[in-house]
mmCIF file of C-alpha atoms in Angstrom:
data_model
loop_
_atom_site.group_PDB
_atom_site.id
_atom_site.type_symbol
_atom_site.label_atom_id
_atom_site.label_comp_id
_atom_site.label_asym_id
_atom_site.label_seq_id
_atom_site.Cartn_x
_atom_site.Cartn_y
_atom_site.Cartn_z
ATOM 1 C CA MET T 1 -7.238 15.220 0.725
ATOM 2 C CA ALA T 2 -5.942 12.280 -1.344
ATOM 3 C CA VAL T 3 -9.474 10.929 -1.754
ATOM 4 C CA GLU T 4 -10.786 14.344 -2.787
ATOM 5 C CA ASP T 5 -7.956 14.747 -5.327
ATOM 6 C CA ARG T 6 -8.775 11.402 -6.871
ATOM 7 C CA LEU T 7 -12.493 12.216 -7.056
ATOM 8 C CA PHE T 8 -11.785 15.529 -8.760
ATOM 9 C CA ARG T 9 -9.596 13.739 -11.311
ATOM 10 C CA ALA T 10 -12.534 11.452 -12.059
ATOM 11 C CA LEU T 11 -14.796 14.500 -12.268
ATOM 12 C CA ALA T 12 -12.403 16.040 -14.803
ATOM 13 C CA ILE T 13 -13.083 13.143 -17.160
ATOM 14 C CA ALA T 14 -16.818 13.605 -16.643
ATOM 15 C CA ARG T 15 -16.475 17.325 -17.429
ATOM 16 C CA VAL T 16 -14.814 16.554 -20.756
ATOM 17 C CA VAL T 17 -17.547 14.056 -21.670
ATOM 18 C CA VAL T 18 -20.451 16.392 -20.840
ATOM 19 C CA THR T 19 -18.718 19.296 -22.616
ATOM 20 C CA VAL T 20 -18.389 17.278 -25.818
ATOM 21 C CA ASN T 21 -22.025 16.240 -25.411
ATOM 22 C CA MET T 22 -23.082 19.909 -24.998
ATOM 23 C CA VAL T 23 -21.201 21.033 -28.120
ATOM 24 C CA VAL T 24 -22.617 18.212 -30.271
ATOM 25 C CA LEU T 25 -26.220 18.706 -29.129
ATOM 26 C CA ASN T 26 -26.181 22.475 -29.591
ATOM 27 C CA ALA T 27 -24.651 22.072 -33.044
ATOM 28 C CA TYR T 28 -27.322 19.534 -33.921
ATOM 29 C CA ARG T 29 -30.099 21.854 -32.654
ATOM 30 C CA HIS T 30 -28.742 25.041 -34.215
ATOM 31 C CA ASP T 31 -32.086 25.670 -35.891
ATOM 32 C CA ASN T 32 -33.672 26.219 -32.454
ATOM 33 C CA PHE T 33 -31.678 29.402 -31.801
ATOM 34 C CA GLU T 34 -33.143 32.810 -32.588
ATOM 35 C CA HIS T 35 -29.738 34.374 -31.884
ATOM 36 C CA PRO T 36 -27.188 31.793 -33.061
ATOM 37 C CA THR T 37 -24.228 34.134 -32.661
ATOM 38 C CA THR T 38 -25.008 34.696 -28.987
ATOM 39 C CA ALA T 39 -25.543 30.973 -28.560
ATOM 40 C CA LEU T 40 -22.139 30.287 -30.140
ATOM 41 C CA VAL T 41 -20.500 32.728 -27.720
ATOM 42 C CA VAL T 42 -22.173 31.019 -24.749
ATOM 43 C CA VAL T 43 -21.099 27.544 -25.914
ATOM 44 C CA LEU T 44 -17.520 28.673 -26.538
ATOM 45 C CA GLY T 45 -17.496 30.374 -23.145
ATOM 46 C CA LEU T 46 -18.547 27.100 -21.478
ATOM 47 C CA VAL T 47 -15.846 25.216 -23.372
ATOM 48 C CA LEU T 48 -13.204 27.711 -22.256
ATOM 49 C CA TRP T 49 -14.445 27.564 -18.687
ATOM 50 C CA THR T 50 -14.227 23.760 -18.809
ATOM 51 C CA VAL T 51 -10.592 23.939 -19.894
ATOM 52 C CA LEU T 52 -9.854 26.471 -17.154
ATOM 53 C CA ALA T 53 -11.746 24.413 -14.543
ATOM 54 C CA LEU T 54 -9.757 21.285 -15.414
ATOM 55 C CA TRP T 55 -6.586 23.147 -14.464
ATOM 56 C CA LEU T 56 -7.984 25.017 -11.456
ATOM 57 C CA PHE T 57 -9.593 22.010 -9.793
ATOM 58 C CA ASP T 58 -6.570 19.788 -10.334
ATOM 59 C CA ALA T 59 -4.586 21.330 -7.434
ATOM 60 C CA HIS T 60 -5.895 21.362 -3.893
ATOM 61 C CA ARG T 61 -4.509 24.823 -3.117
ATOM 62 C CA ARG T 62 -6.543 26.325 -6.009
ATOM 63 C CA ARG T 63 -9.712 24.506 -4.995
ATOM 64 C CA THR T 64 -11.083 27.379 -2.918
ATOM 65 C CA PRO T 65 -14.700 28.173 -2.001
ATOM 66 C CA LEU T 66 -14.557 31.139 -4.391
ATOM 67 C CA LEU T 67 -13.734 28.789 -7.283
ATOM 68 C CA LEU T 68 -16.613 26.481 -6.421
ATOM 69 C CA VAL T 69 -19.029 29.399 -6.210
ATOM 70 C CA ALA T 70 -17.773 30.729 -9.554
ATOM 71 C CA ASP T 71 -18.258 27.291 -11.134
ATOM 72 C CA LEU T 72 -21.865 27.166 -9.950
ATOM 73 C CA VAL T 73 -22.531 30.771 -11.033
ATOM 74 C CA VAL T 74 -21.276 29.977 -14.553
ATOM 75 C CA ALA T 75 -23.616 26.967 -14.749
ATOM 76 C CA CYS T 76 -26.622 28.964 -13.513
ATOM 77 C CA ALA T 77 -25.805 31.913 -15.805
ATOM 78 C CA ALA T 78 -25.601 29.656 -18.854
ATOM 79 C CA MET T 79 -29.011 28.254 -18.008
ATOM 80 C CA ALA T 80 -30.443 31.726 -17.419
ATOM 81 C CA LEU T 81 -29.243 32.904 -20.869
ATOM 82 C CA THR T 82 -31.182 30.179 -22.662
ATOM 83 C CA PRO T 83 -34.474 32.146 -23.049
ATOM 84 C CA LEU T 84 -32.523 35.030 -24.609
ATOM 85 C CA VAL T 85 -31.113 32.953 -27.442
ATOM 86 C CA LYS T 86 -33.961 30.443 -27.931
ATOM 87 C CA THR T 87 -37.699 30.797 -28.239
ATOM 88 C CA GLU T 88 -39.769 31.136 -25.090
ATOM 89 C CA SER T 89 -41.066 27.581 -25.574
ATOM 90 C CA PHE T 90 -37.604 26.013 -25.458
ATOM 91 C CA ASN T 91 -37.231 22.487 -24.099
ATOM 92 C CA ALA T 92 -33.520 22.090 -23.341
ATOM 93 C CA THR T 93 -31.158 24.644 -21.864
ATOM 94 C CA ILE T 94 -27.872 25.509 -23.561
ATOM 95 C CA PRO T 95 -25.592 23.744 -21.014
ATOM 96 C CA GLY T 96 -27.839 20.717 -20.576
ATOM 97 C CA PHE T 97 -25.983 17.972 -18.732
ATOM 98 C CA TRP T 98 -22.919 20.217 -18.547
ATOM 99 C CA VAL T 99 -24.171 21.594 -15.212
ATOM 100 C CA MET T 100 -23.432 18.268 -13.503
ATOM 101 C CA GLY T 101 -19.769 19.339 -13.344
ATOM 102 C CA ALA T 102 -20.568 22.118 -10.881
ATOM 103 C CA LEU T 103 -23.074 19.934 -9.022
ATOM 104 C CA PHE T 104 -20.595 17.126 -8.431
ATOM 105 C CA ALA T 105 -17.774 19.550 -7.564
ATOM 106 C CA TRP T 106 -19.857 20.885 -4.694
ATOM 107 C CA ALA T 107 -20.793 17.341 -3.661
ATOM 108 C CA VAL T 108 -17.158 16.184 -3.620
ATOM 109 C CA HIS T 109 -15.905 19.177 -1.662
ATOM 110 C CA TRP T 110 -18.817 19.814 0.715
ATOM 111 C CA HIS T 111 -20.390 16.356 0.713
ATOM 112 C CA TRP T 112 -24.159 15.923 0.888
ATOM 113 C CA LYS T 113 -24.808 19.487 2.085
ATOM 114 C CA GLY T 114 -22.877 20.916 -0.855
ATOM 115 C CA GLY T 115 -24.621 18.577 -3.282
ATOM 116 C CA LEU T 116 -28.003 19.596 -1.914
ATOM 117 C CA ALA T 117 -27.218 23.336 -2.075
ATOM 118 C CA ALA T 118 -25.882 23.145 -5.635
ATOM 119 C CA GLY T 119 -28.807 20.984 -6.719
ATOM 120 C CA ALA T 120 -31.268 23.468 -5.244
ATOM 121 C CA ALA T 121 -29.589 26.436 -7.004
ATOM 122 C CA LEU T 122 -29.548 24.674 -10.382
ATOM 123 C CA SER T 123 -33.115 23.440 -9.977
ATOM 124 C CA ALA T 124 -34.404 26.880 -9.014
ATOM 125 C CA THR T 125 -32.679 28.449 -12.028
ATOM 126 C CA ASP T 126 -34.089 25.820 -14.373
ATOM 127 C CA LEU T 127 -37.645 26.315 -13.089
ATOM 128 C CA LEU T 128 -37.551 30.119 -13.016
ATOM 129 C CA ILE T 129 -36.609 30.479 -16.701
ATOM 130 C CA ARG T 130 -39.540 28.335 -17.885
ATOM 131 C CA ASP T 131 -43.115 29.340 -18.547
ATOM 132 C CA SER T 132 -44.420 25.919 -17.543
ATOM 133 C CA VAL T 133 -43.101 22.727 -15.981
ATOM 134 C CA ASP T 134 -43.721 19.424 -17.712
ATOM 135 C CA GLN T 135 -42.827 15.870 -16.784
ATOM 136 C CA GLY T 136 -39.364 16.099 -18.353
ATOM 137 C CA ASN T 137 -38.487 19.278 -16.452
ATOM 138 C CA TYR T 138 -39.679 17.704 -13.223
ATOM 139 C CA GLY T 139 -37.489 14.646 -13.877
ATOM 140 C CA ASN T 140 -34.410 16.828 -14.377
ATOM 141 C CA VAL T 141 -35.034 18.717 -11.149
ATOM 142 C CA PHE T 142 -35.671 15.500 -9.271
ATOM 143 C CA LEU T 143 -32.372 14.010 -10.450
ATOM 144 C CA LEU T 144 -30.488 17.168 -9.484
ATOM 145 C CA MET T 145 -31.993 17.207 -6.000
ATOM 146 C CA ILE T 146 -31.222 13.572 -5.195
ATOM 147 C CA GLY T 147 -28.048 13.146 -7.270
ATOM 148 C CA GLY T 148 -26.059 15.858 -5.514
ATOM 149 C CA PRO T 149 -26.705 14.681 -1.928
ATOM 150 C CA ILE T 150 -26.186 11.011 -2.833
ATOM 151 C CA VAL T 151 -22.848 11.674 -4.522
ATOM 152 C CA GLY T 152 -21.834 13.929 -1.628
ATOM 153 C CA TYR T 153 -22.701 11.253 0.923
ATOM 154 C CA MET T 154 -20.692 8.672 -1.010
ATOM 155 C CA CYS T 155 -17.692 11.021 -1.147
ATOM 156 C CA ALA T 156 -17.868 11.587 2.602
ATOM 157 C CA SER T 157 -18.060 7.827 3.167
ATOM 158 C CA LEU T 158 -14.987 7.250 1.008
ATOM 159 C CA GLN T 159 -13.020 9.867 2.938
ATOM 160 C CA ARG T 160 -14.114 8.393 6.264
ATOM 161 C CA MET T 161 -13.125 4.892 5.126
ATOM 162 C CA ALA T 162 -9.743 6.193 3.971
ATOM 163 C CA ALA T 163 -9.144 7.846 7.348
ATOM 164 C CA GLU T 164 -10.088 4.635 9.180
ATOM 165 C CA ARG T 165 -7.786 2.630 6.911
ATOM 166 C CA ASP T 166 -4.890 5.007 7.587
ATOM 167 C CA ALA T 167 -5.503 4.791 11.340
ATOM 168 C CA ALA T 168 -5.600 0.984 11.160
ATOM 169 C CA GLU T 169 -2.360 0.893 9.190
ATOM 170 C CA ARG T 170 -0.656 3.180 11.725
ATOM 171 C CA ALA T 171 -1.936 1.040 14.608
ATOM 172 C CA ALA T 172 -0.731 -2.132 12.900
ATOM 173 C CA ALA T 173 2.697 -0.618 12.283
ATOM 174 C CA ALA T 174 2.910 0.535 15.915
ATOM 175 C CA ALA T 175 1.835 -2.901 17.162
ATOM 176 C CA GLU T 176 4.441 -4.582 14.970
ATOM 177 C CA GLU T 177 7.127 -2.261 16.298
ATOM 178 C CA ARG T 178 6.024 -2.917 19.892
ATOM 179 C CA THR T 179 6.247 -6.651 19.256
ATOM 180 C CA ARG T 180 9.741 -6.304 17.817
ATOM 181 C CA LEU T 181 10.903 -4.219 20.784
ATOM 182 C CA ALA T 182 9.269 -6.641 23.212
ATOM 183 C CA ARG T 183 11.208 -9.539 21.666
ATOM 184 C CA ALA T 184 14.453 -7.590 21.909
ATOM 185 C CA VAL T 185 13.774 -6.713 25.559
ATOM 186 C CA HIS T 186 12.755 -10.274 26.384
ATOM 187 C CA ASP T 187 15.809 -11.796 24.718
ATOM 188 C CA GLY T 188 18.234 -9.344 26.292
ATOM 189 C CA VAL T 189 17.199 -7.185 29.222
ATOM 190 C CA LEU T 190 14.888 -9.647 30.988
ATOM 191 C CA GLN T 191 17.393 -12.475 30.810
ATOM 192 C CA VAL T 192 20.125 -10.268 32.246
ATOM 193 C CA LEU T 193 17.855 -9.096 35.079
ATOM 194 C CA ALA T 194 16.888 -12.689 35.885
ATOM 195 C CA MET T 195 20.564 -13.691 35.970
ATOM 196 C CA VAL T 196 21.427 -10.755 38.254
ATOM 197 C CA GLN T 197 18.592 -11.771 40.576
ATOM 198 C CA ARG T 198 19.844 -15.366 40.824
ATOM 199 C CA GLN T 199 23.501 -14.451 41.215
ATOM 200 C CA GLY T 200 22.724 -11.734 43.759
ATOM 201 C CA ALA T 201 20.625 -14.083 45.895
ATOM 202 C CA ALA T 202 23.446 -16.634 45.841
ATOM 203 C CA ALA T 203 26.143 -14.063 46.757
ATOM 204 C CA GLY T 204 24.224 -12.556 49.701
ATOM 205 C CA GLY T 205 24.842 -9.202 51.371
ATOM 206 C CA GLU T 206 24.564 -6.099 49.208
ATOM 207 C CA TRP T 207 24.511 -8.314 46.136
ATOM 208 C CA ALA T 208 21.313 -9.936 47.429
ATOM 209 C CA ARG T 209 19.690 -6.487 47.694
ATOM 210 C CA LEU T 210 20.814 -5.712 44.141
ATOM 211 C CA GLY T 211 19.379 -9.037 43.013
ATOM 212 C CA ALA T 212 16.054 -8.238 44.671
ATOM 213 C CA LEU T 213 15.919 -4.870 42.894
ATOM 214 C CA ALA T 214 16.727 -6.609 39.605
ATOM 215 C CA GLY T 215 13.872 -9.025 40.268
ATOM 216 C CA GLU T 216 11.441 -6.171 40.837
ATOM 217 C CA GLN T 217 12.531 -4.500 37.615
ATOM 218 C CA GLU T 218 12.166 -7.772 35.745
ATOM 219 C CA ARG T 219 8.589 -8.136 36.941
ATOM 220 C CA SER T 220 7.802 -4.529 36.014
ATOM 221 C CA VAL T 221 9.226 -4.896 32.507
ATOM 222 C CA ARG T 222 7.379 -8.160 31.952
ATOM 223 C CA SER T 223 4.162 -6.481 33.094
ATOM 224 C CA LEU T 224 4.687 -3.564 30.701
ATOM 225 C CA ILE T 225 5.306 -5.968 27.804
ATOM 226 C CA ARG T 226 2.154 -7.872 28.736
ATOM 227 C CA GLN T 227 0.139 -4.638 28.769
ATOM 228 C CA GLN T 228 1.498 -3.708 25.330
ATOM 229 C CA ASP T 229 0.489 -7.128 24.018
ATOM 230 C CA SER T 230 -3.047 -6.508 25.240
ATOM 231 C CA LEU T 231 -3.270 -3.484 22.925
ATOM 232 C CA MET T 232 -3.024 -5.899 19.985
ATOM 233 C CA ALA T 233 -6.153 -7.811 21.018
ATOM 234 C CA PRO T 234 -9.125 -7.625 18.621
ATOM 235 C CA SER T 235 -11.131 -4.444 18.996
ATOM 236 C CA GLY T 236 -14.849 -4.241 19.686
ATOM 237 C CA ALA T 237 -17.068 -4.550 22.751
ATOM 238 C CA THR T 238 -14.477 -6.727 24.514
ATOM 239 C CA THR T 239 -11.565 -6.042 26.854
ATOM 240 C CA ASP T 240 -8.428 -8.029 27.539
ATOM 241 C CA LEU T 241 -8.810 -8.853 31.226
ATOM 242 C CA ALA T 242 -5.196 -10.015 31.471
ATOM 243 C CA GLY T 243 -3.855 -6.673 30.260
ATOM 244 C CA ALA T 244 -6.221 -4.758 32.542
ATOM 245 C CA LEU T 245 -5.018 -6.707 35.593
ATOM 246 C CA GLU T 246 -1.391 -6.195 34.586
ATOM 247 C CA SER T 247 -2.026 -2.461 34.395
ATOM 248 C CA LEU T 248 -3.685 -2.530 37.820
ATOM 249 C CA GLY T 249 -0.686 -4.382 39.210
ATOM 250 C CA THR T 250 1.746 -1.673 38.169
ATOM 251 C CA SER T 251 -0.402 1.287 39.244
ATOM 252 C CA HIS T 252 -1.526 0.229 42.741
ATOM 253 C CA PRO T 253 0.426 1.486 45.797
ATOM 254 C CA VAL T 254 0.694 -2.069 47.154
ATOM 255 C CA ARG T 255 3.413 -4.248 45.644
ATOM 256 C CA VAL T 256 1.486 -6.594 43.381
ATOM 257 C CA GLU T 257 2.739 -9.588 41.431
ATOM 258 C CA VAL T 258 0.386 -10.541 38.606
ATOM 259 C CA ALA T 259 0.392 -13.885 36.791
ATOM 260 C CA THR T 260 -1.755 -14.248 33.684
ATOM 261 C CA PRO T 261 -2.057 -16.662 30.741
ATOM 262 C CA GLY T 262 0.211 -16.193 27.761
ATOM 263 C CA GLY T 263 -2.464 -14.691 25.483
ATOM 264 C CA PRO T 264 -5.281 -12.170 25.863
ATOM 265 C CA VAL T 265 -8.331 -13.136 27.916
ATOM 266 C CA LEU T 266 -11.193 -11.377 26.153
ATOM 267 C CA LEU T 267 -14.364 -10.588 28.062
ATOM 268 C CA ASP T 268 -17.309 -8.297 27.587
ATOM 269 C CA SER T 269 -16.060 -4.830 28.499
ATOM 270 C CA ASP T 270 -18.601 -4.312 31.282
ATOM 271 C CA ARG T 271 -17.852 -7.685 32.889
ATOM 272 C CA ALA T 272 -14.110 -7.110 32.656
ATOM 273 C CA ALA T 273 -14.490 -3.656 34.248
ATOM 274 C CA GLU T 274 -16.447 -5.145 37.171
ATOM 275 C CA ILE T 275 -13.826 -7.853 37.764
ATOM 276 C CA VAL T 276 -11.029 -5.273 37.726
ATOM 277 C CA ALA T 277 -13.027 -3.168 40.204
ATOM 278 C CA VAL T 278 -13.329 -6.189 42.515
ATOM 279 C CA VAL T 279 -9.584 -6.871 42.353
ATOM 280 C CA ARG T 280 -8.898 -3.184 43.037
ATOM 281 C CA ALA T 281 -11.182 -3.356 46.096
ATOM 282 C CA CYS T 282 -9.242 -6.386 47.370
ATOM 283 C CA LEU T 283 -5.937 -4.548 46.917
ATOM 284 C CA ASP T 284 -7.352 -1.449 48.629
ATOM 285 C CA ASN T 285 -8.199 -3.645 51.624
ATOM 286 C CA VAL T 286 -4.644 -4.958 51.638
ATOM 287 C CA LEU T 287 -3.326 -1.376 51.675
ATOM 288 C CA ALA T 288 -5.733 -0.309 54.430
ATOM 289 C CA HIS T 289 -5.428 -3.315 56.775
ATOM 290 C CA VAL T 290 -1.986 -4.788 56.059
ATOM 291 C CA GLY T 291 -0.060 -1.673 55.098
ATOM 292 C CA PRO T 292 1.860 -0.179 52.169
ATOM 293 C CA ASP T 293 4.748 -2.628 52.706
ATOM 294 C CA ALA T 294 2.510 -5.637 52.069
ATOM 295 C CA THR T 295 2.793 -7.868 49.037
ATOM 296 C CA ALA T 296 -0.205 -9.145 47.093
ATOM 297 C CA TRP T 297 -0.425 -11.789 44.417
ATOM 298 C CA VAL T 298 -3.016 -11.834 41.624
ATOM 299 C CA LEU T 299 -3.473 -14.992 39.555
ATOM 300 C CA LEU T 300 -5.733 -15.147 36.508
ATOM 301 C CA GLN T 301 -6.868 -18.461 35.073
ATOM 302 C CA ALA T 302 -9.211 -18.788 32.094
ATOM 303 C CA SER T 303 -11.203 -21.594 30.521
ATOM 304 C CA ALA T 304 -13.836 -21.630 27.810
ATOM 305 C CA GLU T 305 -16.619 -21.349 30.413
ATOM 306 C CA ALA T 306 -15.261 -19.069 33.146
ATOM 307 C CA VAL T 307 -12.407 -16.948 34.451
ATOM 308 C CA VAL T 308 -10.965 -17.397 37.930
ATOM 309 C CA VAL T 309 -9.066 -14.607 39.663
ATOM 310 C CA SER T 310 -7.211 -15.269 42.918
ATOM 311 C CA VAL T 311 -6.014 -12.395 45.114
ATOM 312 C CA ARG T 312 -3.787 -13.218 48.113
ATOM 313 C CA ASP T 313 -1.789 -11.110 50.569
ATOM 314 C CA ASP T 314 0.842 -11.826 53.234
ATOM 315 C CA GLY T 315 -0.946 -10.161 56.152
ATOM 316 C CA ASP T 316 -2.137 -11.611 59.459
ATOM 317 C CA GLY T 317 -5.579 -12.559 58.173
ATOM 318 C CA ILE T 318 -9.036 -11.302 59.123
ATOM 319 C CA PRO T 319 -10.096 -11.870 62.749
ATOM 320 C CA PRO T 320 -13.222 -14.038 63.200
ATOM 321 C CA GLY T 321 -16.447 -12.035 63.073
ATOM 322 C CA ARG T 322 -14.719 -8.922 61.677
ATOM 323 C CA LEU T 323 -16.608 -8.927 58.373
ATOM 324 C CA GLU T 324 -19.991 -9.563 60.038
ATOM 325 C CA ALA T 325 -19.418 -6.724 62.489
ATOM 326 C CA ALA T 326 -18.410 -4.367 59.676
ATOM 327 C CA GLU T 327 -21.578 -5.208 57.766
ATOM 328 C CA ARG T 328 -23.723 -4.559 60.846
ATOM 329 C CA ASP T 329 -22.017 -1.200 61.294
ATOM 330 C CA GLY T 330 -22.817 -0.237 57.687
ATOM 331 C CA ARG T 331 -19.302 -0.722 56.284
ATOM 332 C CA LEU T 332 -20.159 -2.683 53.157
ATOM 333 C CA GLY T 333 -16.800 -2.787 51.397
ATOM 334 C CA VAL T 334 -16.613 -6.574 51.211
ATOM 335 C CA ALA T 335 -20.357 -7.189 50.995
ATOM 336 C CA SER T 336 -20.962 -4.661 48.223
ATOM 337 C CA SER T 337 -17.690 -3.924 46.430
ATOM 338 C CA ILE T 338 -16.614 -7.561 46.217
ATOM 339 C CA ARG T 339 -19.400 -10.082 46.819
ATOM 340 C CA GLY T 340 -22.175 -7.845 45.487
ATOM 341 C CA ARG T 341 -20.402 -7.148 42.222
ATOM 342 C CA ILE T 342 -19.539 -10.795 41.633
ATOM 343 C CA ALA T 343 -23.087 -11.899 42.457
ATOM 344 C CA ASP T 344 -24.433 -9.459 39.881
ATOM 345 C CA LEU T 345 -22.186 -11.132 37.303
ATOM 346 C CA GLY T 346 -23.516 -14.563 38.215
ATOM 347 C CA GLY T 347 -20.256 -15.621 39.826
ATOM 348 C CA THR T 348 -18.943 -16.588 43.223
ATOM 349 C CA ALA T 349 -16.414 -14.999 45.594
ATOM 350 C CA SER T 350 -14.813 -17.308 48.148
ATOM 351 C CA LEU T 351 -12.788 -16.016 51.104
ATOM 352 C CA ASP T 352 -10.086 -17.939 52.904
ATOM 353 C CA THR T 353 -8.148 -16.292 55.717
ATOM 354 C CA GLY T 354 -5.748 -17.241 58.479
ATOM 355 C CA GLU T 355 -2.457 -16.329 60.085
ATOM 356 C CA TRP T 356 -0.759 -16.762 56.713
ATOM 357 C CA GLY T 357 -2.876 -13.981 55.140
ATOM 358 C CA THR T 358 -6.103 -13.531 53.205
ATOM 359 C CA SER T 359 -7.080 -15.093 49.897
ATOM 360 C CA TRP T 360 -10.013 -14.356 47.622
ATOM 361 C CA GLU T 361 -10.987 -16.696 44.802
ATOM 362 C CA ILE T 362 -13.358 -15.079 42.307
ATOM 363 C CA GLU T 363 -15.011 -17.135 39.590
ATOM 364 C CA VAL T 364 -17.128 -15.462 36.886
ATOM 365 C CA PRO T 365 -18.793 -17.140 33.879
ATOM 366 C CA ARG T 366 -17.548 -15.893 30.539
#
């Protein structure tokens, strides 16, 4: 709405200029009129309509479709009256360039479709009142037919850019507020939770249980802050893998502790989605074979050439031959969901298992 208001204010200046031009030209060509009194009435009527239009179009609430239609009807009617006050072999219509006010009003309000419709109506009126069409008439019609849609398209682009700018400003303000809140939480709440965890572990008994709960809450809050930071990463066809893994860590039924670098780890969105799917498959295996009380650890390391994700659990490990037997029986969870995905990305997936648990190390080129 703000963009449209500004464009109509610019159009108001153009209306004044073309109105002055219309009055001067018709006064200069007064000898061409067979009915000068009627011509004077038409010119004065267009001047009065211009003054009224300046006021009507200035407010958005008065800028109704009925007003736009009336503006175009006035322009077409003034053109249609030209043969009645001039000779049949007239060259210029009474309004002349004055009609561009109605053309551009439609283009501003209804964009390229409005500009095209208004241009077609004005062009049809101009051609119908003439006995013949010469090169000059064709040029006028051509300008009307391309000028309206072009101006309308530019108006739509300006409005779209303004909307994108407003959205970006709101996102930046929200990100700044999230950062401020994250600092406040980090400087206050997280430090208190860490202190409660240490003091509770040292005191033992019920205090140790309270300390453990404080430690879990500390990890959850840190994870949430990390996920909020990932929202501030540059937009485009990339995804912050660190934030995605943090989100997976807080949403999975298994207790997951996630460790990531301090900043965002940007990857192609498709590659990041595949890596997250692999980590989710590893955690699903932990839930299925170790149990909901298990604990898993996810570690993300990143270099300029590759990312390495380690997933470890505290189960009893995988018995020898278990994976081969599952693959022979058609259960392809590890072969397809984990190794197959990583192979498609050009990476490697290494498995290490024993009585201490199971560990996957996944390396994918960036």
